[in-house]
Amino acid sequence: MIKVSVDGQEVEVPLGATALQAAELAGAEIPRFCYHERLSIAGNCRMCLVEVEKAPKPVASCAFPVMDGMKIFTDTPVVRNARRGVMEFLLINHPLDCPICDQGGECDLQDQAMAYGNDDSRYREHKRAVTDKYLGPLVKTVMTRCIQCTRCVRFAAEVAGVPELGATGRGEAMEITTYVEKALSTELSGNLIDICPVGALTSRPYAFMYRPWELAKTDSVDVLDATGCNIRVDSRGPDIIRILPRVHEDVNEEWLHDRGRFSFDALKKRRLDRPWIRKDGKLRPATWPEAFGAIADRLRGLPGDRIGAVAGGLADAESIVALKDLMAALGSRNLDCREDGAAIDGSQRPFYLFNPTIAGIEQADAFLIIGSNPRTEAPVLNARIRKRVMQSGVPVGYIGPGGVNLTYGARMLGDGPSTLQGVVNSRFGEVLRGAKRPLILLGRGALARPDGAAVLAAAWALAQSLNAVREDWNGFGLLHQQGGQVGALDLGFLPGEGGKDLGAMLGGGLDALWLLGADGFDPSLIAPGTFVVYQGSHGDRAASRADVILPAATYLEKDGTYVNTEGRVQRGRRAVFPPGEAREDWRILRAVSEVLGHRLPYDDLAAIRGRLAEVNSVFGRVDETPTPEAMTAAPAGEAGAMGSDAFAASIPDYWQFGTFGRMSDVMAECTRAHQPAPAMAAE
């Protein structure tokens, strides 16, 4: 540590810190455009000029390393004049279109021009104009506003791992471009909007809709993948206008994946806003009493082993525990939350968690990815892996389908379980054995297959043999795909003793099947004659097979508890009310239970959350890093029973995965934009 003086205040900073960082520690405000704490230093804009004792001229504080005893001045006449001059240069070619700019009201250039700029310009020539660029259906460009800070270029290359943006020309002719006009091939493109300090990159779906001060803001959590990104939902009246990320250093830093940011238009598409009952082979609108009566008529008197329930990947913990309690009251042990049929062992929490934790990725010194593509399954988590690989050169091994671009270098070891068996004795196995903190990442694509239990057992045995599972480090991590999957496992929503799993329930032997937002399997597999209750938000796959449909709220329309892939309990909050007669899932189940004569013992949110903590104590610790658990056994399954078939991609199309992806017009447009160009014959 060294000591420096900032405006007469002495502060201690690490050796190698910059003048800007020292000033921030001292509480001094330094304006900046090109500097971003998560990107490399460019020193383009010169807005962060400060005065340093004995320096011949003001220096760019973002790129100026401090030395012991240095004296820095952030607010002197020299500094103020220098910043006014820089601001004048930045505004020379900037268009005066603030009244129609979507960045208005949250524009760094606007704010800093007011705080640090001059009230006049000496520039009288014509302003230049720059052609807008096409970056895809999500990011709108007005490149005449660009001040060449290169934040977007650095984000694309360093965080997203797709170096498709760059600069052409010099001086006044400089432009930021994609070189070849095409949609950006990243699942993180929406973050370009957040980091752009001016109105050059804005949201295309949000364009010309509202001003930020017109919107109500609600803190919530994203559940469209299992990372658990913290988000802010902006709404006006009954409509959600946009979704932005919130900073959470241990989960998503300040990034958000594109499906979580842009697919909310699905809230208006094919929504279920009233109950439906199938009569004479056709679904017809009904009232709540009629729907409950139809359910009671079919379920009353049925033995418990003839009733089953399946929970979907977006279900909140409150609705899952309510459905579990209702099934227990009916005498049913036929429960499952694994829509893809993945062989997940729920007997101990470390078997199904991402045990190293998301923040712990930055401590790993070797990675082995098995049957997973984290780029499509959890783009923000994948960016954290890339960050670790780029900063420290950590080796990555990959076992899975070929042709996958993870955005960082990975050694292709093989495509199936046979490779997994031979990893220990391979050259990469030596790398893993030499690592102090190896991380074994297992994906659902490796488990959603007939030999999934064997693959899980083999991966766990591999982690044990590499000393990756020990008291001070658990490097075994299972990557889930949706935000409700871990919560269901924590609540034990799995077959009880003698109960049927999903495959057995679909194969017959049931008279009634309750689907709680379960759309992740082919409903045509449900045995004929089975009475199906579908409780969900959209007219998705399973709704077409239902005999009774109960309209439910989405994660943006209710208060809910979710658990991310690392086991962190988080709370989502209602931003808007559900449409029509749709209601929160647990309230629907509470009402049904009374009609069925098995009244559930909770009437409000506090009571059902108390029930959550009663079932599993982890729900009483919100937003805490999971406590490591001592292991007493290995997962069920015989490692030697693995098959020879190659692992398959579990998410073939990132944009249209899940209910929201399938219902969203914006996501459908993204799929079309990212289709490979047709092959052209040589002329």
PDB file of N, CA, C and O in Angstrom, residues 431-499:
ATOM      1  N   VAL A 431      -3.301 -32.342 -16.021  1.00  0.00           N
ATOM      2  CA  VAL A 431      -3.512 -30.916 -15.750  1.00  0.00           C
ATOM      3  C   VAL A 431      -4.470 -30.745 -14.575  1.00  0.00           C
ATOM      4  O   VAL A 431      -4.236 -29.935 -13.667  1.00  0.00           O
ATOM      5  N   LEU A 432      -5.551 -31.521 -14.571  1.00  0.00           N
ATOM      6  CA  LEU A 432      -6.540 -31.421 -13.489  1.00  0.00           C
ATOM      7  C   LEU A 432      -5.950 -31.869 -12.156  1.00  0.00           C
ATOM      8  O   LEU A 432      -6.212 -31.260 -11.111  1.00  0.00           O
ATOM      9  N   ARG A 433      -5.150 -32.928 -12.183  1.00  0.00           N
ATOM     10  CA  ARG A 433      -4.540 -33.396 -10.937  1.00  0.00           C
ATOM     11  C   ARG A 433      -3.550 -32.385 -10.381  1.00  0.00           C
ATOM     12  O   ARG A 433      -3.369 -32.274  -9.165  1.00  0.00           O
ATOM     13  N   GLY A 434      -2.908 -31.640 -11.262  1.00  0.00           N
ATOM     14  CA  GLY A 434      -1.952 -30.637 -10.811  1.00  0.00           C
ATOM     15  C   GLY A 434      -2.593 -29.348 -10.352  1.00  0.00           C
ATOM     16  O   GLY A 434      -1.912 -28.477  -9.788  1.00  0.00           O
ATOM     17  N   ALA A 435      -3.898 -29.191 -10.588  1.00  0.00           N
ATOM     18  CA  ALA A 435      -4.591 -27.963 -10.200  1.00  0.00           C
ATOM     19  C   ALA A 435      -4.925 -27.991  -8.716  1.00  0.00           C
ATOM     20  O   ALA A 435      -5.237 -29.039  -8.143  1.00  0.00           O
ATOM     21  N   LYS A 436      -4.876 -26.845  -8.085  1.00  0.00           N
ATOM     22  CA  LYS A 436      -5.223 -26.745  -6.673  1.00  0.00           C
ATOM     23  C   LYS A 436      -6.733 -26.653  -6.477  1.00  0.00           C
ATOM     24  O   LYS A 436      -7.266 -27.130  -5.476  1.00  0.00           O
ATOM     25  N   ARG A 437      -7.422 -26.027  -7.447  1.00  0.00           N
ATOM     26  CA  ARG A 437      -8.869 -25.868  -7.330  1.00  0.00           C
ATOM     27  C   ARG A 437      -9.528 -26.196  -8.667  1.00  0.00           C
ATOM     28  O   ARG A 437     -10.032 -25.308  -9.360  1.00  0.00           O
ATOM     29  N   PRO A 438      -9.545 -27.464  -9.045  1.00  0.00           N
ATOM     30  CA  PRO A 438     -10.207 -27.830 -10.306  1.00  0.00           C
ATOM     31  C   PRO A 438     -11.718 -27.703 -10.182  1.00  0.00           C
ATOM     32  O   PRO A 438     -12.287 -27.905  -9.105  1.00  0.00           O
ATOM     33  N   LEU A 439     -12.364 -27.349 -11.287  1.00  0.00           N
ATOM     34  CA  LEU A 439     -13.825 -27.184 -11.300  1.00  0.00           C
ATOM     35  C   LEU A 439     -14.401 -28.113 -12.365  1.00  0.00           C
ATOM     36  O   LEU A 439     -14.048 -28.010 -13.539  1.00  0.00           O
ATOM     37  N   ILE A 440     -15.268 -29.019 -11.951  1.00  0.00           N
ATOM     38  CA  ILE A 440     -15.946 -29.957 -12.853  1.00  0.00           C
ATOM     39  C   ILE A 440     -17.369 -29.457 -13.049  1.00  0.00           C
ATOM     40  O   ILE A 440     -18.171 -29.468 -12.114  1.00  0.00           O
ATOM     41  N   LEU A 441     -17.694 -28.992 -14.255  1.00  0.00           N
ATOM     42  CA  LEU A 441     -19.020 -28.446 -14.539  1.00  0.00           C
ATOM     43  C   LEU A 441     -19.806 -29.478 -15.328  1.00  0.00           C
ATOM     44  O   LEU A 441     -19.421 -29.864 -16.434  1.00  0.00           O
ATOM     45  N   LEU A 442     -20.910 -29.926 -14.759  1.00  0.00           N
ATOM     46  CA  LEU A 442     -21.757 -30.942 -15.378  1.00  0.00           C
ATOM     47  C   LEU A 442     -23.071 -30.308 -15.804  1.00  0.00           C
ATOM     48  O   LEU A 442     -23.721 -29.611 -15.019  1.00  0.00           O
ATOM     49  N   GLY A 443     -23.450 -30.518 -17.060  1.00  0.00           N
ATOM     50  CA  GLY A 443     -24.669 -29.912 -17.592  1.00  0.00           C
ATOM     51  C   GLY A 443     -25.841 -30.874 -17.640  1.00  0.00           C
ATOM     52  O   GLY A 443     -25.684 -32.098 -17.553  1.00  0.00           O
ATOM     53  N   ARG A 444     -27.037 -30.322 -17.798  1.00  0.00           N
ATOM     54  CA  ARG A 444     -28.245 -31.159 -17.880  1.00  0.00           C
ATOM     55  C   ARG A 444     -28.211 -32.037 -19.129  1.00  0.00           C
ATOM     56  O   ARG A 444     -28.828 -33.098 -19.170  1.00  0.00           O
ATOM     57  N   GLY A 445     -27.484 -31.610 -20.162  1.00  0.00           N
ATOM     58  CA  GLY A 445     -27.382 -32.424 -21.367  1.00  0.00           C
ATOM     59  C   GLY A 445     -26.710 -33.755 -21.118  1.00  0.00           C
ATOM     60  O   GLY A 445     -26.908 -34.716 -21.869  1.00  0.00           O
ATOM     61  N   ALA A 446     -25.890 -33.844 -20.068  1.00  0.00           N
ATOM     62  CA  ALA A 446     -25.232 -35.100 -19.722  1.00  0.00           C
ATOM     63  C   ALA A 446     -26.106 -35.982 -18.847  1.00  0.00           C
ATOM     64  O   ALA A 446     -25.813 -37.172 -18.684  1.00  0.00           O
ATOM     65  N   LEU A 447     -27.169 -35.417 -18.274  1.00  0.00           N
ATOM     66  CA  LEU A 447     -28.014 -36.159 -17.335  1.00  0.00           C
ATOM     67  C   LEU A 447     -29.367 -36.525 -17.914  1.00  0.00           C
ATOM     68  O   LEU A 447     -29.994 -37.483 -17.453  1.00  0.00           O
ATOM     69  N   ALA A 448     -29.849 -35.763 -18.900  1.00  0.00           N
ATOM     70  CA  ALA A 448     -31.171 -36.016 -19.473  1.00  0.00           C
ATOM     71  C   ALA A 448     -31.065 -37.080 -20.564  1.00  0.00           C
ATOM     72  O   ALA A 448     -31.314 -36.824 -21.752  1.00  0.00           O
ATOM     73  N   ARG A 449     -30.679 -38.276 -20.166  1.00  0.00           N
ATOM     74  CA  ARG A 449     -30.493 -39.401 -21.074  1.00  0.00           C
ATOM     75  C   ARG A 449     -30.640 -40.681 -20.261  1.00  0.00           C
ATOM     76  O   ARG A 449     -30.571 -40.658 -19.031  1.00  0.00           O
ATOM     77  N   PRO A 450     -30.845 -41.818 -20.906  1.00  0.00           N
ATOM     78  CA  PRO A 450     -31.092 -43.051 -20.142  1.00  0.00           C
ATOM     79  C   PRO A 450     -29.994 -43.412 -19.152  1.00  0.00           C
ATOM     80  O   PRO A 450     -30.273 -43.990 -18.098  1.00  0.00           O
ATOM     81  N   ASP A 451     -28.739 -43.066 -19.476  1.00  0.00           N
ATOM     82  CA  ASP A 451     -27.635 -43.391 -18.566  1.00  0.00           C
ATOM     83  C   ASP A 451     -27.225 -42.189 -17.722  1.00  0.00           C
ATOM     84  O   ASP A 451     -26.089 -42.112 -17.250  1.00  0.00           O
ATOM     85  N   GLY A 452     -28.147 -41.255 -17.512  1.00  0.00           N
ATOM     86  CA  GLY A 452     -27.825 -40.034 -16.784  1.00  0.00           C
ATOM     87  C   GLY A 452     -27.326 -40.288 -15.375  1.00  0.00           C
ATOM     88  O   GLY A 452     -26.399 -39.626 -14.896  1.00  0.00           O
ATOM     89  N   ALA A 453     -27.926 -41.255 -14.668  1.00  0.00           N
ATOM     90  CA  ALA A 453     -27.495 -41.554 -13.298  1.00  0.00           C
ATOM     91  C   ALA A 453     -26.062 -42.059 -13.285  1.00  0.00           C
ATOM     92  O   ALA A 453     -25.274 -41.732 -12.381  1.00  0.00           O
ATOM     93  N   ALA A 454     -25.699 -42.833 -14.292  1.00  0.00           N
ATOM     94  CA  ALA A 454     -24.329 -43.335 -14.374  1.00  0.00           C
ATOM     95  C   ALA A 454     -23.353 -42.201 -14.669  1.00  0.00           C
ATOM     96  O   ALA A 454     -22.245 -42.160 -14.116  1.00  0.00           O
ATOM     97  N   VAL A 455     -23.757 -41.266 -15.525  1.00  0.00           N
ATOM     98  CA  VAL A 455     -22.892 -40.122 -15.828  1.00  0.00           C
ATOM     99  C   VAL A 455     -22.681 -39.262 -14.583  1.00  0.00           C
ATOM    100  O   VAL A 455     -21.563 -38.813 -14.300  1.00  0.00           O
ATOM    101  N   LEU A 456     -23.754 -39.039 -13.820  1.00  0.00           N
ATOM    102  CA  LEU A 456     -23.630 -38.267 -12.583  1.00  0.00           C
ATOM    103  C   LEU A 456     -22.675 -38.947 -11.610  1.00  0.00           C
ATOM    104  O   LEU A 456     -21.799 -38.308 -11.010  1.00  0.00           O
ATOM    105  N   ALA A 457     -22.821 -40.272 -11.450  1.00  0.00           N
ATOM    106  CA  ALA A 457     -21.939 -41.007 -10.544  1.00  0.00           C
ATOM    107  C   ALA A 457     -20.495 -40.957 -11.021  1.00  0.00           C
ATOM    108  O   ALA A 457     -19.567 -40.800 -10.214  1.00  0.00           O
ATOM    109  N   ALA A 458     -20.287 -41.054 -12.335  1.00  0.00           N
ATOM    110  CA  ALA A 458     -18.925 -41.022 -12.871  1.00  0.00           C
ATOM    111  C   ALA A 458     -18.303 -39.641 -12.704  1.00  0.00           C
ATOM    112  O   ALA A 458     -17.111 -39.521 -12.373  1.00  0.00           O
ATOM    113  N   ALA A 459     -19.089 -38.584 -12.929  1.00  0.00           N
ATOM    114  CA  ALA A 459     -18.561 -37.228 -12.770  1.00  0.00           C
ATOM    115  C   ALA A 459     -18.208 -36.955 -11.308  1.00  0.00           C
ATOM    116  O   ALA A 459     -17.185 -36.320 -11.008  1.00  0.00           O
ATOM    117  N   TRP A 460     -19.043 -37.445 -10.384  1.00  0.00           N
ATOM    118  CA  TRP A 460     -18.754 -37.263  -8.962  1.00  0.00           C
ATOM    119  C   TRP A 460     -17.497 -38.043  -8.564  1.00  0.00           C
ATOM    120  O   TRP A 460     -16.643 -37.528  -7.832  1.00  0.00           O
ATOM    121  N   ALA A 461     -17.379 -39.264  -9.069  1.00  0.00           N
ATOM    122  CA  ALA A 461     -16.183 -40.063  -8.777  1.00  0.00           C
ATOM    123  C   ALA A 461     -14.935 -39.395  -9.340  1.00  0.00           C
ATOM    124  O   ALA A 461     -13.864 -39.413  -8.712  1.00  0.00           O
ATOM    125  N   LEU A 462     -15.061 -38.795 -10.533  1.00  0.00           N
ATOM    126  CA  LEU A 462     -13.926 -38.080 -11.121  1.00  0.00           C
ATOM    127  C   LEU A 462     -13.519 -36.909 -10.242  1.00  0.00           C
ATOM    128  O   LEU A 462     -12.321 -36.679  -9.993  1.00  0.00           O
ATOM    129  N   ALA A 463     -14.506 -36.142  -9.756  1.00  0.00           N
ATOM    130  CA  ALA A 463     -14.198 -35.011  -8.872  1.00  0.00           C
ATOM    131  C   ALA A 463     -13.506 -35.489  -7.597  1.00  0.00           C
ATOM    132  O   ALA A 463     -12.570 -34.850  -7.104  1.00  0.00           O
ATOM    133  N   GLN A 464     -13.948 -36.617  -7.077  1.00  0.00           N
ATOM    134  CA  GLN A 464     -13.318 -37.171  -5.880  1.00  0.00           C
ATOM    135  C   GLN A 464     -11.874 -37.575  -6.157  1.00  0.00           C
ATOM    136  O   GLN A 464     -10.966 -37.308  -5.363  1.00  0.00           O
ATOM    137  N   SER A 465     -11.641 -38.239  -7.295  1.00  0.00           N
ATOM    138  CA  SER A 465     -10.294 -38.712  -7.614  1.00  0.00           C
ATOM    139  C   SER A 465      -9.326 -37.564  -7.871  1.00  0.00           C
ATOM    140  O   SER A 465      -8.113 -37.722  -7.697  1.00  0.00           O
ATOM    141  N   LEU A 466      -9.849 -36.417  -8.282  1.00  0.00           N
ATOM    142  CA  LEU A 466      -9.003 -35.246  -8.551  1.00  0.00           C
ATOM    143  C   LEU A 466      -8.844 -34.367  -7.314  1.00  0.00           C
ATOM    144  O   LEU A 466      -8.269 -33.271  -7.405  1.00  0.00           O
ATOM    145  N   ASN A 467      -9.400 -34.813  -6.191  1.00  0.00           N
ATOM    146  CA  ASN A 467      -9.367 -34.034  -4.949  1.00  0.00           C
ATOM    147  C   ASN A 467     -10.066 -32.689  -5.127  1.00  0.00           C
ATOM    148  O   ASN A 467      -9.674 -31.685  -4.532  1.00  0.00           O
ATOM    149  N   ALA A 468     -11.104 -32.687  -5.965  1.00  0.00           N
ATOM    150  CA  ALA A 468     -11.867 -31.465  -6.204  1.00  0.00           C
ATOM    151  C   ALA A 468     -12.987 -31.287  -5.196  1.00  0.00           C
ATOM    152  O   ALA A 468     -13.617 -30.227  -5.156  1.00  0.00           O
ATOM    153  N   VAL A 469     -13.276 -32.316  -4.395  1.00  0.00           N
ATOM    154  CA  VAL A 469     -14.311 -32.224  -3.370  1.00  0.00           C
ATOM    155  C   VAL A 469     -13.640 -32.453  -2.025  1.00  0.00           C
ATOM    156  O   VAL A 469     -13.285 -33.572  -1.671  1.00  0.00           O
ATOM    157  N   ARG A 470     -13.444 -31.366  -1.314  1.00  0.00           N
ATOM    158  CA  ARG A 470     -12.792 -31.446  -0.003  1.00  0.00           C
ATOM    159  C   ARG A 470     -13.371 -30.364   0.897  1.00  0.00           C
ATOM    160  O   ARG A 470     -14.252 -29.605   0.477  1.00  0.00           O
ATOM    161  N   GLU A 471     -12.884 -30.277   2.098  1.00  0.00           N
ATOM    162  CA  GLU A 471     -13.487 -29.371   3.082  1.00  0.00           C
ATOM    163  C   GLU A 471     -13.371 -27.910   2.684  1.00  0.00           C
ATOM    164  O   GLU A 471     -14.290 -27.118   2.889  1.00  0.00           O
ATOM    165  N   ASP A 472     -12.230 -27.514   2.096  1.00  0.00           N
ATOM    166  CA  ASP A 472     -12.019 -26.113   1.763  1.00  0.00           C
ATOM    167  C   ASP A 472     -12.383 -25.770   0.324  1.00  0.00           C
ATOM    168  O   ASP A 472     -12.268 -24.607  -0.081  1.00  0.00           O
ATOM    169  N   TRP A 473     -12.807 -26.745  -0.472  1.00  0.00           N
ATOM    170  CA  TRP A 473     -13.155 -26.468  -1.878  1.00  0.00           C
ATOM    171  C   TRP A 473     -13.991 -27.610  -2.422  1.00  0.00           C
ATOM    172  O   TRP A 473     -13.590 -28.773  -2.369  1.00  0.00           O
ATOM    173  N   ASN A 474     -15.160 -27.283  -2.931  1.00  0.00           N
ATOM    174  CA  ASN A 474     -15.991 -28.268  -3.621  1.00  0.00           C
ATOM    175  C   ASN A 474     -16.096 -27.827  -5.071  1.00  0.00           C
ATOM    176  O   ASN A 474     -16.828 -26.895  -5.407  1.00  0.00           O
ATOM    177  N   GLY A 475     -15.342 -28.488  -5.932  1.00  0.00           N
ATOM    178  CA  GLY A 475     -15.281 -28.096  -7.336  1.00  0.00           C
ATOM    179  C   GLY A 475     -16.268 -28.808  -8.222  1.00  0.00           C
ATOM    180  O   GLY A 475     -16.174 -28.692  -9.452  1.00  0.00           O
ATOM    181  N   PHE A 476     -17.226 -29.543  -7.644  1.00  0.00           N
ATOM    182  CA  PHE A 476     -18.247 -30.214  -8.456  1.00  0.00           C
ATOM    183  C   PHE A 476     -19.436 -29.279  -8.612  1.00  0.00           C
ATOM    184  O   PHE A 476     -20.046 -28.859  -7.621  1.00  0.00           O
ATOM    185  N   GLY A 477     -19.800 -28.957  -9.840  1.00  0.00           N
ATOM    186  CA  GLY A 477     -20.893 -28.014 -10.062  1.00  0.00           C
ATOM    187  C   GLY A 477     -21.865 -28.495 -11.116  1.00  0.00           C
ATOM    188  O   GLY A 477     -21.468 -28.808 -12.249  1.00  0.00           O
ATOM    189  N   LEU A 478     -23.142 -28.563 -10.772  1.00  0.00           N
ATOM    190  CA  LEU A 478     -24.196 -28.907 -11.726  1.00  0.00           C
ATOM    191  C   LEU A 478     -24.860 -27.612 -12.193  1.00  0.00           C
ATOM    192  O   LEU A 478     -25.313 -26.808 -11.371  1.00  0.00           O
ATOM    193  N   LEU A 479     -24.903 -27.423 -13.498  1.00  0.00           N
ATOM    194  CA  LEU A 479     -25.468 -26.192 -14.063  1.00  0.00           C
ATOM    195  C   LEU A 479     -26.900 -26.456 -14.512  1.00  0.00           C
ATOM    196  O   LEU A 479     -27.137 -27.247 -15.432  1.00  0.00           O
ATOM    197  N   HIS A 480     -27.843 -25.793 -13.857  1.00  0.00           N
ATOM    198  CA  HIS A 480     -29.251 -25.909 -14.236  1.00  0.00           C
ATOM    199  C   HIS A 480     -29.581 -24.870 -15.305  1.00  0.00           C
ATOM    200  O   HIS A 480     -28.746 -24.039 -15.674  1.00  0.00           O
ATOM    201  N   GLN A 481     -30.827 -24.901 -15.784  1.00  0.00           N
ATOM    202  CA  GLN A 481     -31.188 -24.070 -16.936  1.00  0.00           C
ATOM    203  C   GLN A 481     -32.288 -23.056 -16.658  1.00  0.00           C
ATOM    204  O   GLN A 481     -32.440 -22.107 -17.422  1.00  0.00           O
ATOM    205  N   GLN A 482     -33.059 -23.235 -15.581  1.00  0.00           N
ATOM    206  CA  GLN A 482     -34.147 -22.309 -15.271  1.00  0.00           C
ATOM    207  C   GLN A 482     -34.193 -22.049 -13.772  1.00  0.00           C
ATOM    208  O   GLN A 482     -33.728 -22.858 -12.968  1.00  0.00           O
ATOM    209  N   GLY A 483     -34.778 -20.916 -13.417  1.00  0.00           N
ATOM    210  CA  GLY A 483     -34.666 -20.430 -12.054  1.00  0.00           C
ATOM    211  C   GLY A 483     -35.473 -21.161 -11.007  1.00  0.00           C
ATOM    212  O   GLY A 483     -35.269 -20.941  -9.817  1.00  0.00           O
ATOM    213  N   GLY A 484     -36.413 -22.027 -11.401  1.00  0.00           N
ATOM    214  CA  GLY A 484     -37.207 -22.720 -10.414  1.00  0.00           C
ATOM    215  C   GLY A 484     -36.759 -24.140 -10.134  1.00  0.00           C
ATOM    216  O   GLY A 484     -37.344 -24.820  -9.288  1.00  0.00           O
ATOM    217  N   GLN A 485     -35.725 -24.607 -10.826  1.00  0.00           N
ATOM    218  CA  GLN A 485     -35.363 -26.022 -10.724  1.00  0.00           C
ATOM    219  C   GLN A 485     -34.714 -26.380  -9.394  1.00  0.00           C
ATOM    220  O   GLN A 485     -35.022 -27.409  -8.799  1.00  0.00           O
ATOM    221  N   VAL A 486     -33.816 -25.538  -8.903  1.00  0.00           N
ATOM    222  CA  VAL A 486     -33.131 -25.863  -7.647  1.00  0.00           C
ATOM    223  C   VAL A 486     -34.091 -25.746  -6.465  1.00  0.00           C
ATOM    224  O   VAL A 486     -34.048 -26.558  -5.537  1.00  0.00           O
ATOM    225  N   GLY A 487     -34.965 -24.751  -6.487  1.00  0.00           N
ATOM    226  CA  GLY A 487     -35.932 -24.605  -5.405  1.00  0.00           C
ATOM    227  C   GLY A 487     -36.811 -25.834  -5.274  1.00  0.00           C
ATOM    228  O   GLY A 487     -37.120 -26.277  -4.153  1.00  0.00           O
ATOM    229  N   ALA A 488     -37.230 -26.420  -6.395  1.00  0.00           N
ATOM    230  CA  ALA A 488     -38.051 -27.630  -6.347  1.00  0.00           C
ATOM    231  C   ALA A 488     -37.273 -28.792  -5.745  1.00  0.00           C
ATOM    232  O   ALA A 488     -37.825 -29.592  -4.972  1.00  0.00           O
ATOM    233  N   LEU A 489     -35.982 -28.894  -6.084  1.00  0.00           N
ATOM    234  CA  LEU A 489     -35.156 -29.955  -5.502  1.00  0.00           C
ATOM    235  C   LEU A 489     -34.956 -29.735  -4.005  1.00  0.00           C
ATOM    236  O   LEU A 489     -34.963 -30.681  -3.219  1.00  0.00           O
ATOM    237  N   ASP A 490     -34.768 -28.473  -3.613  1.00  0.00           N
ATOM    238  CA  ASP A 490     -34.617 -28.176  -2.182  1.00  0.00           C
ATOM    239  C   ASP A 490     -35.870 -28.544  -1.394  1.00  0.00           C
ATOM    240  O   ASP A 490     -35.792 -28.871  -0.202  1.00  0.00           O
ATOM    241  N   LEU A 491     -37.030 -28.461  -2.036  1.00  0.00           N
ATOM    242  CA  LEU A 491     -38.287 -28.782  -1.364  1.00  0.00           C
ATOM    243  C   LEU A 491     -38.646 -30.258  -1.484  1.00  0.00           C
ATOM    244  O   LEU A 491     -39.705 -30.676  -1.013  1.00  0.00           O
ATOM    245  N   GLY A 492     -37.772 -31.024  -2.122  1.00  0.00           N
ATOM    246  CA  GLY A 492     -38.018 -32.456  -2.237  1.00  0.00           C
ATOM    247  C   GLY A 492     -39.157 -32.813  -3.157  1.00  0.00           C
ATOM    248  O   GLY A 492     -39.859 -33.808  -2.924  1.00  0.00           O
ATOM    249  N   PHE A 493     -39.341 -32.028  -4.228  1.00  0.00           N
ATOM    250  CA  PHE A 493     -40.426 -32.324  -5.167  1.00  0.00           C
ATOM    251  C   PHE A 493     -39.966 -33.424  -6.127  1.00  0.00           C
ATOM    252  O   PHE A 493     -39.776 -33.218  -7.326  1.00  0.00           O
ATOM    253  N   LEU A 494     -39.785 -34.598  -5.570  1.00  0.00           N
ATOM    254  CA  LEU A 494     -39.300 -35.776  -6.274  1.00  0.00           C
ATOM    255  C   LEU A 494     -40.134 -36.969  -5.835  1.00  0.00           C
ATOM    256  O   LEU A 494     -40.822 -36.910  -4.801  1.00  0.00           O
ATOM    257  N   PRO A 495     -40.094 -38.068  -6.572  1.00  0.00           N
ATOM    258  CA  PRO A 495     -40.914 -39.223  -6.184  1.00  0.00           C
ATOM    259  C   PRO A 495     -40.605 -39.698  -4.770  1.00  0.00           C
ATOM    260  O   PRO A 495     -39.433 -39.858  -4.391  1.00  0.00           O
ATOM    261  N   GLY A 496     -41.645 -39.881  -3.970  1.00  0.00           N
ATOM    262  CA  GLY A 496     -41.466 -40.435  -2.644  1.00  0.00           C
ATOM    263  C   GLY A 496     -41.309 -41.945  -2.710  1.00  0.00           C
ATOM    264  O   GLY A 496     -41.223 -42.531  -3.807  1.00  0.00           O
ATOM    265  N   GLU A 497     -41.268 -42.580  -1.572  1.00  0.00           N
ATOM    266  CA  GLU A 497     -41.097 -44.031  -1.532  1.00  0.00           C
ATOM    267  C   GLU A 497     -42.259 -44.714  -2.250  1.00  0.00           C
ATOM    268  O   GLU A 497     -43.421 -44.533  -1.914  1.00  0.00           O
ATOM    269  N   GLY A 498     -41.919 -45.449  -3.295  1.00  0.00           N
ATOM    270  CA  GLY A 498     -42.937 -46.108  -4.094  1.00  0.00           C
ATOM    271  C   GLY A 498     -43.602 -45.202  -5.106  1.00  0.00           C
ATOM    272  O   GLY A 498     -44.514 -45.637  -5.830  1.00  0.00           O
ATOM    273  N   GLY A 499     -43.175 -43.937  -5.199  1.00  0.00           N
ATOM    274  CA  GLY A 499     -43.781 -42.990  -6.128  1.00  0.00           C
ATOM    275  C   GLY A 499     -43.226 -43.109  -7.536  1.00  0.00           C
ATOM    276  O   GLY A 499     -42.166 -43.694  -7.770  1.00  0.00           O
TER     277      GLY A 499
END
